[in-house]
mmCIF file of C-alpha atoms (C1' of nucleotides) in Angstrom:
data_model
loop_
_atom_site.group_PDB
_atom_site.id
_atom_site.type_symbol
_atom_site.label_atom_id
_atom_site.label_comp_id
_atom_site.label_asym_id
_atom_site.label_seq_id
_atom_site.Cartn_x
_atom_site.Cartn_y
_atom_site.Cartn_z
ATOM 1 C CA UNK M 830 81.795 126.368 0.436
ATOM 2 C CA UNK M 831 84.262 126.286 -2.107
ATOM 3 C CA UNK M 832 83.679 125.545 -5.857
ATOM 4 C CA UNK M 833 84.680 121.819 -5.872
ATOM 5 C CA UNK M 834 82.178 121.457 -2.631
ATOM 6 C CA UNK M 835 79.788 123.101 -5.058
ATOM 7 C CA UNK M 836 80.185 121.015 -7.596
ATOM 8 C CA UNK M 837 79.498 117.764 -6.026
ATOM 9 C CA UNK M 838 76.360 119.496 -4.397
ATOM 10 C CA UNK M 839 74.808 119.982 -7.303
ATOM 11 C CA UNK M 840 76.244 116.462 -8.218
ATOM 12 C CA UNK M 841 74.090 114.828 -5.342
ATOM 13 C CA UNK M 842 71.099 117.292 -6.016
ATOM 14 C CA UNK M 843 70.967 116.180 -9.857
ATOM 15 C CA UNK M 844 71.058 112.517 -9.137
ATOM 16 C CA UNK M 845 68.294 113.256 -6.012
ATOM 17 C CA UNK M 846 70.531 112.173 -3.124
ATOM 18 C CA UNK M 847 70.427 114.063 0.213
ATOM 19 C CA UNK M 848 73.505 116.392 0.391
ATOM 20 C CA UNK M 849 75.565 115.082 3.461
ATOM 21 C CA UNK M 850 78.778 116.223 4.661
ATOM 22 C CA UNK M 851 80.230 112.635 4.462
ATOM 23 C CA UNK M 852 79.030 112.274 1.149
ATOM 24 C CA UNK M 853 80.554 115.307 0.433
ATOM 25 C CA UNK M 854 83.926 113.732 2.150
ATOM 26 C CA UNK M 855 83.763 110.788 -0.304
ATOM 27 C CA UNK M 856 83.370 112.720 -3.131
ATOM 28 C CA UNK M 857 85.822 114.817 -2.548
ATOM 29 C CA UNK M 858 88.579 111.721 -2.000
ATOM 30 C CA UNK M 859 87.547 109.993 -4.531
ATOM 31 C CA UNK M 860 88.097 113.171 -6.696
ATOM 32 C CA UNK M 861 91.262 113.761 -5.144
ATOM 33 C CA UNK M 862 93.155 110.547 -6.607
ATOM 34 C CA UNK M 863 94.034 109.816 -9.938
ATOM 35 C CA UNK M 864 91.878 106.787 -11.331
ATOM 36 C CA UNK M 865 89.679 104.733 -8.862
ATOM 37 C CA UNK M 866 90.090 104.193 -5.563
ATOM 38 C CA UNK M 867 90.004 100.849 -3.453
ATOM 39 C CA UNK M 868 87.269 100.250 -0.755
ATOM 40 C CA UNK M 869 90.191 99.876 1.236
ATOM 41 C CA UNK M 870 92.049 102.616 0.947
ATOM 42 C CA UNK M 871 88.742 104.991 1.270
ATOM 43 C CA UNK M 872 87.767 103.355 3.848
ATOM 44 C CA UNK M 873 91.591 104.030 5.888
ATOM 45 C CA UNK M 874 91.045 107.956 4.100
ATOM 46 C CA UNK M 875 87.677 108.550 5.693
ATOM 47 C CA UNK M 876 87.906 106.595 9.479
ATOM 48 C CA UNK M 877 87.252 107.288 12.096
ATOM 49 C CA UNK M 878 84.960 109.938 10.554
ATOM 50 C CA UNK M 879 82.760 108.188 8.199
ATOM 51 C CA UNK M 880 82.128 104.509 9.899
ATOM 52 C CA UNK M 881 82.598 101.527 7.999
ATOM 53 C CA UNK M 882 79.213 100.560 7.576
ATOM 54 C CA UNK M 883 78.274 103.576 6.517
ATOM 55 C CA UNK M 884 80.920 103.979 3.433
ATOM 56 C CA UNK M 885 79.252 101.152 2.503
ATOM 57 C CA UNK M 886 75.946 102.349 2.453
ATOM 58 C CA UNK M 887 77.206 105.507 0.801
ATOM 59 C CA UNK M 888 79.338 103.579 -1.772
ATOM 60 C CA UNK M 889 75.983 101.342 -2.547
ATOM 61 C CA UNK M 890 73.852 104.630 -3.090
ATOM 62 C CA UNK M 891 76.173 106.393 -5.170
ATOM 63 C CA UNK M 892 76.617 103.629 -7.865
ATOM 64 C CA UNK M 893 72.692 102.628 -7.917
ATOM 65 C CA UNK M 894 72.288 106.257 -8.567
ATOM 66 C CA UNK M 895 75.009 106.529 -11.623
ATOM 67 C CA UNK M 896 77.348 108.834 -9.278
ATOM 68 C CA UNK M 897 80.149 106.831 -9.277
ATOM 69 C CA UNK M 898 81.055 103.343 -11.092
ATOM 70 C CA UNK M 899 82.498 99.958 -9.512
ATOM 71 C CA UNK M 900 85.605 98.271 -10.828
ATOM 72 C CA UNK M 901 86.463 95.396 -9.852
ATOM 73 C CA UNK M 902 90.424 94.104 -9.898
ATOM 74 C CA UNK M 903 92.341 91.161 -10.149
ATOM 75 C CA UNK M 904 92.488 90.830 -6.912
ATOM 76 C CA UNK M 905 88.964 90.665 -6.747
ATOM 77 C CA UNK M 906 88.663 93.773 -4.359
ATOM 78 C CA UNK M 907 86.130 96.499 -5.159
ATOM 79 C CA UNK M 908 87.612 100.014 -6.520
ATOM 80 C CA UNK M 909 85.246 103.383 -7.502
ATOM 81 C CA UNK M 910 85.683 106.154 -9.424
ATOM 82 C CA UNK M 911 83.469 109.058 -10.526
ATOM 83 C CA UNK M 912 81.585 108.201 -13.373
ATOM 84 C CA UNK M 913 81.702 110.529 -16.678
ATOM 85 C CA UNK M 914 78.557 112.432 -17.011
ATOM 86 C CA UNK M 915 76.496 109.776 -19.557
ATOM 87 C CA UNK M 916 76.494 107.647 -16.579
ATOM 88 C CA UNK M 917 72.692 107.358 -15.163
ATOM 89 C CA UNK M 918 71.215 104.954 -12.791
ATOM 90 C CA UNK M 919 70.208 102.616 -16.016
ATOM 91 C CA UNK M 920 73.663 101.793 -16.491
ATOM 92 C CA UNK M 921 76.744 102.694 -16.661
ATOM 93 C CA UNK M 922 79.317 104.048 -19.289
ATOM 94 C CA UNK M 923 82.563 102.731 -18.160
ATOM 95 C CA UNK M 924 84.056 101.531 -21.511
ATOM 96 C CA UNK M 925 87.349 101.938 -21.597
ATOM 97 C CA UNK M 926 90.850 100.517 -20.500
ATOM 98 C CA UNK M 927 91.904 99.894 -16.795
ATOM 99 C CA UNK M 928 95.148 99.765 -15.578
ATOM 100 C CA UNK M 929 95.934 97.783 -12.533
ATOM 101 C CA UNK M 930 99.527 98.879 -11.004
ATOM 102 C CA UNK M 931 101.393 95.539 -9.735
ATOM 103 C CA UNK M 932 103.749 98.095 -8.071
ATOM 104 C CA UNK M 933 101.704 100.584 -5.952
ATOM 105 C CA UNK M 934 98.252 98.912 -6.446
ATOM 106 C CA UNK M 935 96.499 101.787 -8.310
ATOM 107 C CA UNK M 936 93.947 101.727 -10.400
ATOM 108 C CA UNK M 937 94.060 104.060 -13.288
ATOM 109 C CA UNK M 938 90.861 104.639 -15.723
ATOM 110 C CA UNK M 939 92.811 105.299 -19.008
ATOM 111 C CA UNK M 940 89.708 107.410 -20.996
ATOM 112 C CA UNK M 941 91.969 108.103 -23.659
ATOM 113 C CA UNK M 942 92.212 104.217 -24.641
ATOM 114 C CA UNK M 943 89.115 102.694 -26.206
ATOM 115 C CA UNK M 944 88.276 98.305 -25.622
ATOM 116 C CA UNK M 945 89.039 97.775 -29.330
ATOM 117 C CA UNK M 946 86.456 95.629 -30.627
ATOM 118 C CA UNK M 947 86.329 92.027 -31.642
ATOM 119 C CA UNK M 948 83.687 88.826 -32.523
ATOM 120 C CA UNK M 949 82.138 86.632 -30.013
ATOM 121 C CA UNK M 950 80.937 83.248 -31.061
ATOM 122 C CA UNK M 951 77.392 83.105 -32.447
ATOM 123 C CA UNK M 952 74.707 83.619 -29.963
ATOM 124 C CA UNK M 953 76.777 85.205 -27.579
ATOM 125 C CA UNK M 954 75.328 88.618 -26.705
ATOM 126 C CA UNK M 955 77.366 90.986 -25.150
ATOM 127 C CA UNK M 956 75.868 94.040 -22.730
ATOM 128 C CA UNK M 957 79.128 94.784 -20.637
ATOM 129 C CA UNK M 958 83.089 94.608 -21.697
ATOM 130 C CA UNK M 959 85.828 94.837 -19.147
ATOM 131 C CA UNK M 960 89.080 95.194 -20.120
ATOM 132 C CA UNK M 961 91.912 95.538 -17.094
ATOM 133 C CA UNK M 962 95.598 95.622 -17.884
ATOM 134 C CA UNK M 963 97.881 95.051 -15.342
ATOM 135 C CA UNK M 964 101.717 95.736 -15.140
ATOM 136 C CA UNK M 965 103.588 98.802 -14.186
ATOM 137 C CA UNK M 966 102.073 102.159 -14.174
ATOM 138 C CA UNK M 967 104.154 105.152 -15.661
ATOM 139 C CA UNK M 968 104.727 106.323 -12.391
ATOM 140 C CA UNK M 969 106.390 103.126 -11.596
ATOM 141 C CA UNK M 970 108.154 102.623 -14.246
ATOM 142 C CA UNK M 971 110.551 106.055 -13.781
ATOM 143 C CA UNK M 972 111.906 104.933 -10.820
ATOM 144 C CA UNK K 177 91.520 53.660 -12.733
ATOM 145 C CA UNK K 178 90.162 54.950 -16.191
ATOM 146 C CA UNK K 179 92.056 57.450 -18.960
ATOM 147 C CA UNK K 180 90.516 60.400 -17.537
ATOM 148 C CA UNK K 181 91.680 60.101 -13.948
ATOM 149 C CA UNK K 182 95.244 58.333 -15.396
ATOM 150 C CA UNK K 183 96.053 61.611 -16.915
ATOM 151 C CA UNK K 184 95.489 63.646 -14.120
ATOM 152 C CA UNK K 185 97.133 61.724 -12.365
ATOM 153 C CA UNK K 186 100.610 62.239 -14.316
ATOM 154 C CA UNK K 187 98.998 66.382 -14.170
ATOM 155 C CA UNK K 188 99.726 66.527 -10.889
ATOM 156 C CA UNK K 189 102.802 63.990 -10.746
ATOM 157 C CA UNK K 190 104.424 66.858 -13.820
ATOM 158 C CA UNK K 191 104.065 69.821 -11.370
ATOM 159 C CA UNK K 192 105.303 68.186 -8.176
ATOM 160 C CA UNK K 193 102.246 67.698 -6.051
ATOM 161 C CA UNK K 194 100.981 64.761 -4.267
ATOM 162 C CA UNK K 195 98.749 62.606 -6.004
ATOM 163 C CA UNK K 196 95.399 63.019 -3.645
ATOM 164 C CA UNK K 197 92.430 61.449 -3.741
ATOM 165 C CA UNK K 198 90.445 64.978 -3.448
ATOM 166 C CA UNK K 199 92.752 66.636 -5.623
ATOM 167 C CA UNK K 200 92.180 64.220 -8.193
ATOM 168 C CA UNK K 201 88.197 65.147 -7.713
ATOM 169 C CA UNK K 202 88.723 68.545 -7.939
ATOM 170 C CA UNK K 203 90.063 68.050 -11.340
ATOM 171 C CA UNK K 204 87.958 65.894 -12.839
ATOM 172 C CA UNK K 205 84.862 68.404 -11.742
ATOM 173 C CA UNK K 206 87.038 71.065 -13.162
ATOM 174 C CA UNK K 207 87.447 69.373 -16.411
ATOM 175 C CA UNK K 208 83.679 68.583 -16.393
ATOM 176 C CA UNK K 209 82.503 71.903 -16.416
ATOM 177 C CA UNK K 210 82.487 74.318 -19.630
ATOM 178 C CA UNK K 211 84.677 76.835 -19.126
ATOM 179 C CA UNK K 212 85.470 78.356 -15.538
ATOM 180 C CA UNK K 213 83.987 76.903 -12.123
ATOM 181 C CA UNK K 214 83.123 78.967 -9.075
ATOM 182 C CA UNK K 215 84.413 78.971 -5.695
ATOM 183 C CA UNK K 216 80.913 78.657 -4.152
ATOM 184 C CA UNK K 217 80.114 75.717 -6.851
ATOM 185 C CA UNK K 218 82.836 73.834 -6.714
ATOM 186 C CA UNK K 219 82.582 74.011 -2.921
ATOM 187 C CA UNK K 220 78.691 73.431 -3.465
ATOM 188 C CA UNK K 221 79.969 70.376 -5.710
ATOM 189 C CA UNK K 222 82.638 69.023 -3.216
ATOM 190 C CA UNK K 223 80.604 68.785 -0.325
ATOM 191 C CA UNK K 224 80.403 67.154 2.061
ATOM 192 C CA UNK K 225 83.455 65.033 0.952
ATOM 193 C CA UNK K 226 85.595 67.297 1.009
ATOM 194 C CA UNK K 227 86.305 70.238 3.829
ATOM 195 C CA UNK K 228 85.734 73.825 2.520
ATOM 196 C CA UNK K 229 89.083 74.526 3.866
ATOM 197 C CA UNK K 230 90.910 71.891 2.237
ATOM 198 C CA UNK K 231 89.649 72.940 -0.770
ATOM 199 C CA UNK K 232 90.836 76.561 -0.217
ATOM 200 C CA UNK K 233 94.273 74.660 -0.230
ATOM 201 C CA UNK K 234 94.032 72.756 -2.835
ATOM 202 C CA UNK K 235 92.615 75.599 -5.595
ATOM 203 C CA UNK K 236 95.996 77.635 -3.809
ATOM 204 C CA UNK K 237 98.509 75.004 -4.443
ATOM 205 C CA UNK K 238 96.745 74.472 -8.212
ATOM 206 C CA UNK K 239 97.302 78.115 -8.968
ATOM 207 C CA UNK K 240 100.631 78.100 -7.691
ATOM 208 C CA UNK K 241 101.721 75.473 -9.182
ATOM 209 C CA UNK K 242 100.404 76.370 -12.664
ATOM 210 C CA UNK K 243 97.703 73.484 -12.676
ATOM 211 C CA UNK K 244 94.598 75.598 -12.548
ATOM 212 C CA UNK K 245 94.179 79.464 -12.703
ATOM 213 C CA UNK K 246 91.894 81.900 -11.364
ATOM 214 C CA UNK K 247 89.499 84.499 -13.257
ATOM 215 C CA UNK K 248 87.630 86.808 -11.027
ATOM 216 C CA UNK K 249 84.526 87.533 -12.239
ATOM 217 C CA UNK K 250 82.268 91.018 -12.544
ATOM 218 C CA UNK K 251 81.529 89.903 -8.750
ATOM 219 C CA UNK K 252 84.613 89.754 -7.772
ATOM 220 C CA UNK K 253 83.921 86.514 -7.187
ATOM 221 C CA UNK K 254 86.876 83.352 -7.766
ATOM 222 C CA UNK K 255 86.593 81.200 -10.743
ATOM 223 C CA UNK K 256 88.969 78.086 -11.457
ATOM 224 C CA UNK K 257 89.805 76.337 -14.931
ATOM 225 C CA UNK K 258 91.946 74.018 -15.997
ATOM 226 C CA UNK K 259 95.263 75.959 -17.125
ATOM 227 C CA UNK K 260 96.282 75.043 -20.432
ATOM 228 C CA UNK K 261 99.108 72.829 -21.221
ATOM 229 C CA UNK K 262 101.702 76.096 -21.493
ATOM 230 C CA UNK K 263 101.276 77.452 -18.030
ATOM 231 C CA UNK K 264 103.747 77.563 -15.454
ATOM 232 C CA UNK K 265 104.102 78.444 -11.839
ATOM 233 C CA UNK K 266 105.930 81.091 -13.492
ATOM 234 C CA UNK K 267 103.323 82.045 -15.415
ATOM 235 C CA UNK K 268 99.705 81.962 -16.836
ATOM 236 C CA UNK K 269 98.844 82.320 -20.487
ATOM 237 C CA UNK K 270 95.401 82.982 -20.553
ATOM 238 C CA UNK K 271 95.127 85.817 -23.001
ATOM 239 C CA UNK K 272 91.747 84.997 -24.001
ATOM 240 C CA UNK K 273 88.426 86.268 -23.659
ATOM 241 C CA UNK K 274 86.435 85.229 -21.023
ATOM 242 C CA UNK K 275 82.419 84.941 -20.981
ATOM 243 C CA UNK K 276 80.076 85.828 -18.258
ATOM 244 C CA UNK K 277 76.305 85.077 -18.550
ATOM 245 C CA UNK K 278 74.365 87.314 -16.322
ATOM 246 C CA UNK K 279 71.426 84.607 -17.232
ATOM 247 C CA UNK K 280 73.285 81.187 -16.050
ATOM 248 C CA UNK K 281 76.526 82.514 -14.641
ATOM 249 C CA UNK K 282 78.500 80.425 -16.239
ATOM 250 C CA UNK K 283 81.486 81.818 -17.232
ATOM 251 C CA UNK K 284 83.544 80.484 -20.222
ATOM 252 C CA UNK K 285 86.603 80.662 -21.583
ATOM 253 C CA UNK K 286 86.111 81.640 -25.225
ATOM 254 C CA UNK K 287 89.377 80.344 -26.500
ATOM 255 C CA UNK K 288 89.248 80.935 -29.970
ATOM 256 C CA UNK K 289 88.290 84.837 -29.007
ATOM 257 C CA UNK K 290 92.198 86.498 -28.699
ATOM 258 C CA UNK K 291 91.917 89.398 -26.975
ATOM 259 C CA UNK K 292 92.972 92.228 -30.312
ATOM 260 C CA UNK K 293 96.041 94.357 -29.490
ATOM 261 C CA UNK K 294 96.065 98.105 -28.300
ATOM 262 C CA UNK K 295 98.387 101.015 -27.131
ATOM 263 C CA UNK K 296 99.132 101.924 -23.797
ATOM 264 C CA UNK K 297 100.274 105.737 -22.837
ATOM 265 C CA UNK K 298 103.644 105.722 -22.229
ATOM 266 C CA UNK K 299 105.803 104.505 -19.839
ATOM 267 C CA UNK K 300 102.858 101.982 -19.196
ATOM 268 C CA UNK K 301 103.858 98.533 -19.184
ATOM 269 C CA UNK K 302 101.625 95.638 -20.193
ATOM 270 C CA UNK K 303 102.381 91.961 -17.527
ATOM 271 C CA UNK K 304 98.955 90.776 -18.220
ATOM 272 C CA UNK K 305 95.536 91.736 -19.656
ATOM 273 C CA UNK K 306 92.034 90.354 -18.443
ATOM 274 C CA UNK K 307 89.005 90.905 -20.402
ATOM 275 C CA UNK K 308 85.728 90.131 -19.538
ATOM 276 C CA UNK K 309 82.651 90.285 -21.292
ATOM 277 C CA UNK K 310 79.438 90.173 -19.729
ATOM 278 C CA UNK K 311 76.080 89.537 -21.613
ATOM 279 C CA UNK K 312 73.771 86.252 -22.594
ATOM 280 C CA UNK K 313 75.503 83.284 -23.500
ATOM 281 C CA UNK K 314 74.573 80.821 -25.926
ATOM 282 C CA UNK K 315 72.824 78.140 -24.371
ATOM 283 C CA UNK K 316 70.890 81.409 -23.017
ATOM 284 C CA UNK K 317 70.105 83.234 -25.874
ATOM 285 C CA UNK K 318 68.540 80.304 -27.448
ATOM 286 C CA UNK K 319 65.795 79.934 -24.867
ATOM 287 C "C1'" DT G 679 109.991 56.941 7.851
ATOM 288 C "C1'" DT G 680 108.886 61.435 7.007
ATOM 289 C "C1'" DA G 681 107.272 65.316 4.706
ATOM 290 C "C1'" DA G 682 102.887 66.741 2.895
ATOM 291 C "C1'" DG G 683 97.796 66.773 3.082
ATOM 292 C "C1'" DT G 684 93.486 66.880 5.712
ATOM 293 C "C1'" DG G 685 89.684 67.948 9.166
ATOM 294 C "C1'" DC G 686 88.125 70.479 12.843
ATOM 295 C "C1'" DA G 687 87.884 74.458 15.816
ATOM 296 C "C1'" DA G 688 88.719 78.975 16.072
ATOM 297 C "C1'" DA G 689 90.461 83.490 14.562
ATOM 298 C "C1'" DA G 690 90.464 87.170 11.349
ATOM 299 C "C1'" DT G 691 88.144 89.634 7.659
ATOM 300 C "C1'" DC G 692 84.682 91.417 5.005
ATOM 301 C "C1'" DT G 693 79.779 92.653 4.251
ATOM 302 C "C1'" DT G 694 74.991 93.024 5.594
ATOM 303 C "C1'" DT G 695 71.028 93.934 8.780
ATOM 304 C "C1'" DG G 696 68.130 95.977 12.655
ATOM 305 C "C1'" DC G 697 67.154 99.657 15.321
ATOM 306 C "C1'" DA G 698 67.471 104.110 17.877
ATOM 307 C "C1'" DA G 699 69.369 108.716 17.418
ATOM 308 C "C1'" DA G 700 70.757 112.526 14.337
ATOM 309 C "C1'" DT G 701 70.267 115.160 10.123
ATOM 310 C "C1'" DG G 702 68.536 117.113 5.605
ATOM 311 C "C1'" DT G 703 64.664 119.050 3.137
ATOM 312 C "C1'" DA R 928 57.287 117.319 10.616
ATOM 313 C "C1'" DC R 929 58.932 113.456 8.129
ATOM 314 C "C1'" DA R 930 61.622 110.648 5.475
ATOM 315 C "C1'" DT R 931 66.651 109.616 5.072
ATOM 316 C "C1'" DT R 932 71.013 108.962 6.839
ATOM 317 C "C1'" DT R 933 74.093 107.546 10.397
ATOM 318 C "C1'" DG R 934 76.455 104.830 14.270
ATOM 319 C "C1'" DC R 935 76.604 100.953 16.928
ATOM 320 C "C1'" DA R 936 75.950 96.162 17.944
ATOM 321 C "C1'" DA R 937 75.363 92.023 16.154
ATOM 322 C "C1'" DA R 938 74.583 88.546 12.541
ATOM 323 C "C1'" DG R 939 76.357 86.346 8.270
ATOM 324 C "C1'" DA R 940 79.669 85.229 5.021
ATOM 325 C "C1'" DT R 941 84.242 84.417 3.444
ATOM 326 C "C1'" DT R 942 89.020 83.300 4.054
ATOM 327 C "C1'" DT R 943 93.022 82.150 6.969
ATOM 328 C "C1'" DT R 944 95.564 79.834 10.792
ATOM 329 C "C1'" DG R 945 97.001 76.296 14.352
ATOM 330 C "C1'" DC R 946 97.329 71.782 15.562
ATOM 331 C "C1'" DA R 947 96.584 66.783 15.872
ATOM 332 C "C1'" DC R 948 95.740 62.931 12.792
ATOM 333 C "C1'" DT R 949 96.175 60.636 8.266
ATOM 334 C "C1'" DT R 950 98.211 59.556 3.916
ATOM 335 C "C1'" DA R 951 101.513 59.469 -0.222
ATOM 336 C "C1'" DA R 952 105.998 58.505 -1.601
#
DNA sequence: TTAAGTGCAAAATCTTTGCAAATGT
DNA sequence: ACATTTGCAAAGATTTTGCACTTAA
């Protein structure tokens, strides 16, 4: 077992999920890729290995345990990444920029750029802000 | 035929689409909502009257057209408004911030809210930026 | 008259559920 | 040993497609 594997052991221990190989797998991909990753696109990565159904399952358990954090994109389609370590099973940390690539659909988490902040109407109560910006990734934009 | 219905009626005549007797309802329950409308409500709403396929079409050729546009909520679920008067099929202007009540689930438009300006990294280019806040509205609050 | 819109049936997806077998602790 | 996780089949839900009939212009 190799550090990384080691790592996200002790990531599943901590958060008092069973330590599978396939969550191991997902883990793994999910760490692999630069921002967050589509249900999609994990789900072509890990099959035939890990069935459908049960990326699902695994997905569900590792965001109602603060593993990893849901994002969903203009296209309405589900993407995860790993959550930072002040995530926890009472909610999630998650505020910062997202940057949805028109070009080669990914997803990037941009940590380094804060939601700037701004009013709401009276009596409006804010708990959650989501902020995705979509355009051309860097990436994209070289070519 | 009242005011109400006679101006949607030149809506739809200004962007080149068949003046419809269902198209002209889905407009008027658009308009009659606060804010954004669901998928599921508006089909909820339509019902029986009108086919939940037909009404797939007709919230597709809105959107293209530049009549109505589409906000996909935390859920990833599809939410219609009424576009305002300086979208295009070529484009939506919606840089506002939009509203969703975990409470209700309504999910508003907050117009007068512009969504404050911020730096990308580079080489990242900005098309269009969505920002959702979730939280108690309100009507909500109030209770 | 004729191109566009509509309803219905059916296909294609996407997501969830039930249960028996396999696996982690 | 025992509770959890997994795969498979099947149910549900959502969205799209094909085609005959209807309607707007």
């Amino acid at each position: 077992m190799n550090k990384r594997e080691h790592r996200f052991g002790e990531l599943l221990e901590a958060h008092h999920v069973r330590k599978t190989s396939h969550r191991l797998s997902v883990l793994n991909a999910l760490s692999s890729r630069e921002g967050a990753t589509s249900q999609p696109d994990l789900e072509a990565t890990m099959s035939p290995e890990i069935n459908r159904v049960t990326l699902y399952r695994i997905l569900k358990t590792f965001e109602e345990k603060g593993i990893i954090h849901k994002v969903i994109d203009l296209n309405g389609t589900a993407n995860y990444a790993l959550c930072s370590p002040d995530c926890t099973e009472h909610g999630h940390h998650d505020q910062h920029v997202h940057f949805s690539c028109s070009v080669c659909n990914r997803l990037y988490c941009l940590d380094t750029v804060r939601i700037p902040s701004f009013r709401l109407p009276n009596d409006f109560e804010a708990a959650d802000t989501y902020l995705v910006v979509s355009g051309t990734c860097a990436r994209c934009s070289k070519k």
